[in-house]
Amino acid sequence: MNTILYPLLGTLFTFLMTTLGSTLVFFFKDEIKDFYQQLFLGFAAGIMIAASVWSLLIPSMEMAEANGQNSALILGGGFIIGALFLLFLDHVIPHQHLNEDKPEGPKSMLGKNTMLVLAVTLHNIPEGFAVGLTFAIAASNSSITFASALALALGIGLQNLPEGAAISLPLKQGGMSRTKAFVYGSLSGIVEPIAGVIAGFTIHIMQTILPICLSFAAGAMMYVVVEELIPEAQLGKHSHVGTFGVLSGFVIMMLMDVFLG
């Protein structure tokens, strides 16, 4: 029971942080300026890079070695499969990023606003799975501590805060009402509790696949970082701001994991 409850609670927190960020649409008239948007994107990338290493890949290696498995094969294989899974979703789900004029994925009759939300939702799938999986493992054995799982949830929650604003404010600028923009921004994070609960059920399938599940989540998160977050953080004349955001996000997540974990 705890392997479902704790992942749900952890990912509900990250979802609520997205919702909290979406409330900014009621307080700001304009969308986020490029300077801050690049800073936030870089910050999110830095947190996800550090989380992939300290909260996912290192525990994956330690669990694989404890199980007598080939840690190099587990880390490399799971990482690549996770990245390929996000690549697959990128091609089968219609979506559109904020800084792009054309949608990606299959042709669809969906409106631009819906596809903008779907783009952010794609980011949140590996985040929810990663948070849910770490809490589930912490609840089932001592391979990952609750402090480490909490550090990951806090880090993902921190980067979800500006992410909620980054989706709701442009939607409002595009002509959507504040209330509807808030709802869309909030719903972009609802996939995290869903992915978290799915991760919780993974615990009950087979303990031996947990190391590869962790590396899978790391690969999926890194795909998002390299494919979208860092390139978007480097657009425009404030590219150094995006770089500073990556570095600061990485350090903050690393320190949280070290001190809490």
Short mmCIF file of C-alpha atoms in Angstrom, two decimals:
data_model
loop_
_atom_site.label_atom_id
_atom_site.label_comp_id
_atom_site.label_asym_id
_atom_site.label_seq_id
_atom_site.Cartn_x
_atom_site.Cartn_y
_atom_site.Cartn_z
CA MET A 1 0.00 0.00 0.00
CA ASN A 2 2.80 2.44 0.91
CA THR A 3 4.48 1.82 -2.45
CA ILE A 4 1.44 3.43 -4.07
CA LEU A 5 0.58 6.04 -1.43
CA TYR A 6 4.03 7.62 -1.13
CA PRO A 7 4.60 7.95 -4.90
CA LEU A 8 1.14 9.51 -5.15
CA LEU A 9 1.85 12.01 -2.37
CA GLY A 10 5.28 12.88 -3.80
CA THR A 11 3.97 13.51 -7.31
CA LEU A 12 0.91 15.37 -6.01
CA PHE A 13 3.39 17.82 -4.49
CA THR A 14 5.14 18.36 -7.83
CA PHE A 15 1.74 18.72 -9.52
CA LEU A 16 0.66 21.32 -6.96
CA MET A 17 3.85 23.29 -7.63
CA THR A 18 2.89 23.41 -11.31
CA THR A 19 -0.56 24.59 -10.26
CA LEU A 20 0.96 27.24 -7.98
CA GLY A 21 3.08 28.52 -10.85
CA SER A 22 0.01 28.69 -13.07
CA THR A 23 -1.68 31.06 -10.59
CA LEU A 24 0.77 33.77 -11.70
CA VAL A 25 -1.51 34.33 -14.67
CA PHE A 26 -3.83 36.18 -12.28
CA PHE A 27 -1.09 38.59 -11.18
CA PHE A 28 0.86 39.37 -14.36
CA LYS A 29 -0.47 41.13 -17.45
CA ASP A 30 2.24 40.02 -19.85
CA GLU A 31 4.04 36.78 -20.55
CA ILE A 32 7.43 36.09 -19.00
CA LYS A 33 10.22 38.12 -20.58
CA ASP A 34 12.85 36.25 -22.57
CA PHE A 35 15.48 36.96 -19.90
CA TYR A 36 13.51 35.18 -17.18
CA GLN A 37 12.20 32.46 -19.46
CA GLN A 38 15.74 31.48 -20.45
CA LEU A 39 16.80 31.57 -16.80
CA PHE A 40 13.91 29.32 -15.77
CA LEU A 41 14.50 26.89 -18.64
CA GLY A 42 18.17 26.64 -17.77
CA PHE A 43 17.32 26.20 -14.09
CA ALA A 44 14.96 23.34 -14.93
CA ALA A 45 17.64 21.72 -17.10
CA GLY A 46 20.24 21.95 -14.34
CA ILE A 47 17.91 20.36 -11.78
CA MET A 48 17.00 17.52 -14.13
CA ILE A 49 20.66 16.82 -14.99
CA ALA A 50 21.66 16.65 -11.32
CA ALA A 51 18.58 14.60 -10.44
CA SER A 52 19.39 12.14 -13.23
CA VAL A 53 22.88 11.58 -11.82
CA TRP A 54 22.48 11.69 -8.04
CA SER A 55 18.89 10.53 -7.60
CA LEU A 56 18.60 8.00 -10.44
CA LEU A 57 21.83 6.76 -12.06
CA ILE A 58 23.92 6.37 -8.91
CA PRO A 59 21.15 4.50 -7.01
CA SER A 60 20.59 2.39 -10.15
CA MET A 61 24.25 1.40 -10.19
CA GLU A 62 24.27 0.60 -6.48
CA MET A 63 21.09 -1.51 -6.71
CA ALA A 64 22.40 -3.40 -9.76
CA GLU A 65 25.66 -4.21 -8.00
CA ALA A 66 23.79 -5.33 -4.87
CA ASN A 67 21.67 -7.65 -7.05
CA GLY A 68 24.78 -9.07 -8.72
CA GLN A 69 23.78 -7.55 -12.07
CA ASN A 70 25.99 -5.95 -14.71
CA SER A 71 25.76 -2.29 -13.66
CA ALA A 72 27.27 -0.97 -16.91
CA LEU A 73 24.69 -2.83 -18.97
CA ILE A 74 21.85 -1.76 -16.67
CA LEU A 75 22.83 1.92 -16.69
CA GLY A 76 23.63 2.14 -20.39
CA GLY A 77 20.72 0.03 -21.58
CA GLY A 78 18.10 1.63 -19.37
CA PHE A 79 19.36 5.13 -20.17
CA ILE A 80 19.19 4.59 -23.93
CA ILE A 81 15.76 2.92 -23.74
CA GLY A 82 14.44 5.85 -21.69
CA ALA A 83 15.69 8.36 -24.25
CA LEU A 84 14.24 6.33 -27.12
CA PHE A 85 10.90 6.14 -25.32
CA LEU A 86 10.70 9.94 -25.15
CA LEU A 87 11.77 10.13 -28.79
CA PHE A 88 8.89 7.78 -29.61
CA LEU A 89 6.39 9.94 -27.68
CA ASP A 90 7.80 13.00 -29.44
CA HIS A 91 6.80 11.47 -32.77
CA VAL A 92 3.38 10.04 -31.88
CA ILE A 93 1.93 12.84 -29.74
CA PRO A 94 1.06 16.11 -31.52
CA HIS A 95 2.54 19.05 -29.64
CA GLN A 96 4.05 22.48 -30.13
CA HIS A 97 6.75 24.28 -28.18
CA LEU A 98 6.47 27.93 -27.14
CA ASN A 99 9.31 29.14 -29.36
CA GLU A 100 8.30 27.20 -32.47
CA ASP A 101 5.93 28.22 -35.25
CA LYS A 102 5.07 24.71 -36.42
CA PRO A 103 3.72 21.75 -34.41
CA GLU A 104 5.58 18.46 -34.08
CA GLY A 105 4.36 14.89 -34.25
CA PRO A 106 1.50 13.59 -36.42
CA LYS A 107 -0.92 15.96 -38.09
CA SER A 108 -3.79 16.86 -35.83
CA MET A 109 -6.90 19.00 -35.65
CA LEU A 110 -5.95 20.10 -32.14
CA GLY A 111 -5.60 23.83 -31.53
CA LYS A 112 -2.28 25.51 -30.82
CA ASN A 113 -3.08 26.04 -27.15
CA THR A 114 -3.81 22.35 -26.63
CA MET A 115 -0.57 21.36 -28.35
CA LEU A 116 1.39 23.82 -26.19
CA VAL A 117 0.02 22.07 -23.11
CA LEU A 118 0.84 18.65 -24.58
CA ALA A 119 4.46 19.77 -25.10
CA VAL A 120 4.85 20.54 -21.39
CA THR A 121 2.98 17.35 -20.50
CA LEU A 122 5.66 15.37 -22.38
CA HIS A 123 8.27 16.92 -20.07
CA ASN A 124 6.33 15.88 -17.01
CA ILE A 125 5.98 12.18 -17.81
CA PRO A 126 9.60 11.20 -16.95
CA GLU A 127 9.60 13.59 -13.98
CA GLY A 128 6.52 11.98 -12.45
CA PHE A 129 7.85 8.48 -13.12
CA ALA A 130 11.21 9.34 -11.52
CA VAL A 131 9.68 10.88 -8.38
CA GLY A 132 7.14 8.10 -8.02
CA LEU A 133 9.75 5.38 -8.48
CA THR A 134 12.15 6.80 -5.88
CA PHE A 135 9.37 7.07 -3.30
CA ALA A 136 8.18 3.54 -4.09
CA ILE A 137 11.70 2.14 -3.66
CA ALA A 138 12.15 4.08 -0.41
CA ALA A 139 8.90 2.56 0.88
CA SER A 140 9.82 -1.00 -0.11
CA ASN A 141 13.50 -1.26 0.87
CA SER A 142 16.50 0.80 1.98
CA SER A 143 18.16 1.19 -1.42
CA ILE A 144 16.91 4.77 -1.58
CA THR A 145 16.11 6.78 1.55
CA PHE A 146 13.00 8.87 1.98
CA ALA A 147 15.30 11.89 2.32
CA SER A 148 16.70 11.24 -1.17
CA ALA A 149 13.20 10.79 -2.59
CA LEU A 150 12.14 14.02 -0.89
CA ALA A 151 15.14 15.85 -2.34
CA LEU A 152 14.14 14.74 -5.83
CA ALA A 153 10.51 15.80 -5.28
CA LEU A 154 11.64 19.21 -3.97
CA GLY A 155 13.95 19.71 -6.94
CA ILE A 156 11.33 18.76 -9.52
CA GLY A 157 8.76 20.87 -7.65
CA LEU A 158 11.06 23.90 -7.76
CA GLN A 159 11.44 23.70 -11.51
CA ASN A 160 7.70 23.06 -11.96
CA LEU A 161 6.90 26.39 -10.33
CA PRO A 162 8.11 28.60 -13.21
CA GLU A 163 7.01 25.93 -15.69
CA GLY A 164 3.38 26.44 -14.70
CA ALA A 165 3.72 30.17 -15.33
CA ALA A 166 5.57 29.55 -18.59
CA ILE A 167 2.52 27.78 -20.00
CA SER A 168 -0.37 29.76 -18.48
CA LEU A 169 0.94 33.27 -19.27
CA PRO A 170 1.48 32.68 -23.02
CA LEU A 171 -1.96 31.06 -23.24
CA LYS A 172 -3.47 34.19 -21.72
CA GLN A 173 -1.49 36.33 -24.16
CA GLY A 174 -2.92 34.24 -26.98
CA GLY A 175 -6.45 35.33 -26.09
CA MET A 176 -7.47 32.72 -23.54
CA SER A 177 -9.21 33.88 -20.36
CA ARG A 178 -7.11 33.97 -17.17
CA THR A 179 -9.16 31.21 -15.57
CA LYS A 180 -8.93 28.91 -18.57
CA ALA A 181 -5.20 29.61 -18.96
CA PHE A 182 -4.72 28.71 -15.30
CA VAL A 183 -6.63 25.45 -15.72
CA TYR A 184 -4.63 24.49 -18.81
CA GLY A 185 -1.35 25.36 -17.08
CA SER A 186 -2.31 23.31 -14.04
CA LEU A 187 -3.49 20.31 -16.07
CA SER A 188 -0.14 20.16 -17.86
CA GLY A 189 1.21 18.69 -14.62
CA ILE A 190 -1.57 16.20 -13.90
CA VAL A 191 0.36 13.48 -15.73
CA GLU A 192 2.95 13.46 -12.93
CA PRO A 193 0.72 11.78 -10.29
CA ILE A 194 -0.47 9.35 -12.97
CA ALA A 195 3.12 8.44 -13.92
CA GLY A 196 4.02 8.29 -10.23
CA VAL A 197 1.32 5.74 -9.43
CA ILE A 198 2.36 3.66 -12.46
CA ALA A 199 5.91 3.70 -11.09
CA GLY A 200 4.54 2.53 -7.73
CA PHE A 201 2.96 -0.49 -9.37
CA THR A 202 6.34 -1.27 -10.99
CA ILE A 203 7.60 -2.25 -7.54
CA HIS A 204 5.11 -5.11 -7.42
CA ILE A 205 6.06 -6.53 -10.82
CA MET A 206 9.65 -7.57 -10.20
CA GLN A 207 12.30 -6.18 -7.86
CA THR A 208 15.11 -7.11 -10.23
CA ILE A 209 13.99 -4.59 -12.88
CA LEU A 210 14.12 -1.59 -10.51
CA PRO A 211 17.73 -0.62 -11.40
CA ILE A 212 16.89 -0.44 -15.11
CA CYS A 213 13.70 1.50 -14.30
CA LEU A 214 15.81 4.14 -12.54
CA SER A 215 18.23 4.44 -15.45
CA PHE A 216 15.24 4.47 -17.83
CA ALA A 217 13.82 7.51 -15.98
CA ALA A 218 17.23 9.20 -16.13
CA GLY A 219 17.48 8.67 -19.89
CA ALA A 220 14.00 10.04 -20.45
CA MET A 221 14.74 13.14 -18.38
CA MET A 222 18.06 13.74 -20.11
CA TYR A 223 16.33 13.50 -23.50
CA VAL A 224 14.08 16.38 -22.49
CA VAL A 225 17.08 18.39 -21.26
CA VAL A 226 19.22 17.94 -24.38
CA GLU A 227 16.42 18.01 -26.95
CA GLU A 228 14.43 20.95 -25.63
CA LEU A 229 15.35 22.72 -22.41
CA ILE A 230 18.99 23.64 -23.07
CA PRO A 231 18.43 24.65 -26.75
CA GLU A 232 15.48 26.86 -25.73
CA ALA A 233 17.48 28.34 -22.83
CA GLN A 234 20.18 29.40 -25.34
CA LEU A 235 17.86 31.21 -27.76
CA GLY A 236 18.14 34.98 -28.13
CA LYS A 237 20.66 37.48 -26.83
CA HIS A 238 20.60 36.33 -23.20
CA SER A 239 22.20 32.93 -23.77
CA HIS A 240 24.58 33.41 -20.83
CA VAL A 241 21.54 33.70 -18.56
CA GLY A 242 20.40 30.26 -19.65
CA THR A 243 23.87 28.90 -18.92
CA PHE A 244 23.82 30.44 -15.45
CA GLY A 245 20.38 28.90 -14.90
CA VAL A 246 21.70 25.42 -15.77
CA LEU A 247 24.64 25.80 -13.37
CA SER A 248 22.53 27.16 -10.52
CA GLY A 249 19.86 24.47 -10.93
CA PHE A 250 22.50 21.75 -11.00
CA VAL A 251 24.21 23.01 -7.84
CA ILE A 252 20.95 23.45 -5.92
CA MET A 253 19.72 19.95 -6.80
CA MET A 254 23.12 18.43 -6.07
CA LEU A 255 23.32 20.08 -2.65
CA MET A 256 19.77 19.07 -1.76
CA ASP A 257 20.51 15.47 -2.62
CA VAL A 258 23.82 15.49 -0.70
CA PHE A 259 22.44 17.11 2.45
CA LEU A 260 19.05 15.40 2.49
CA GLY A 261 20.14 12.08 1.04
#
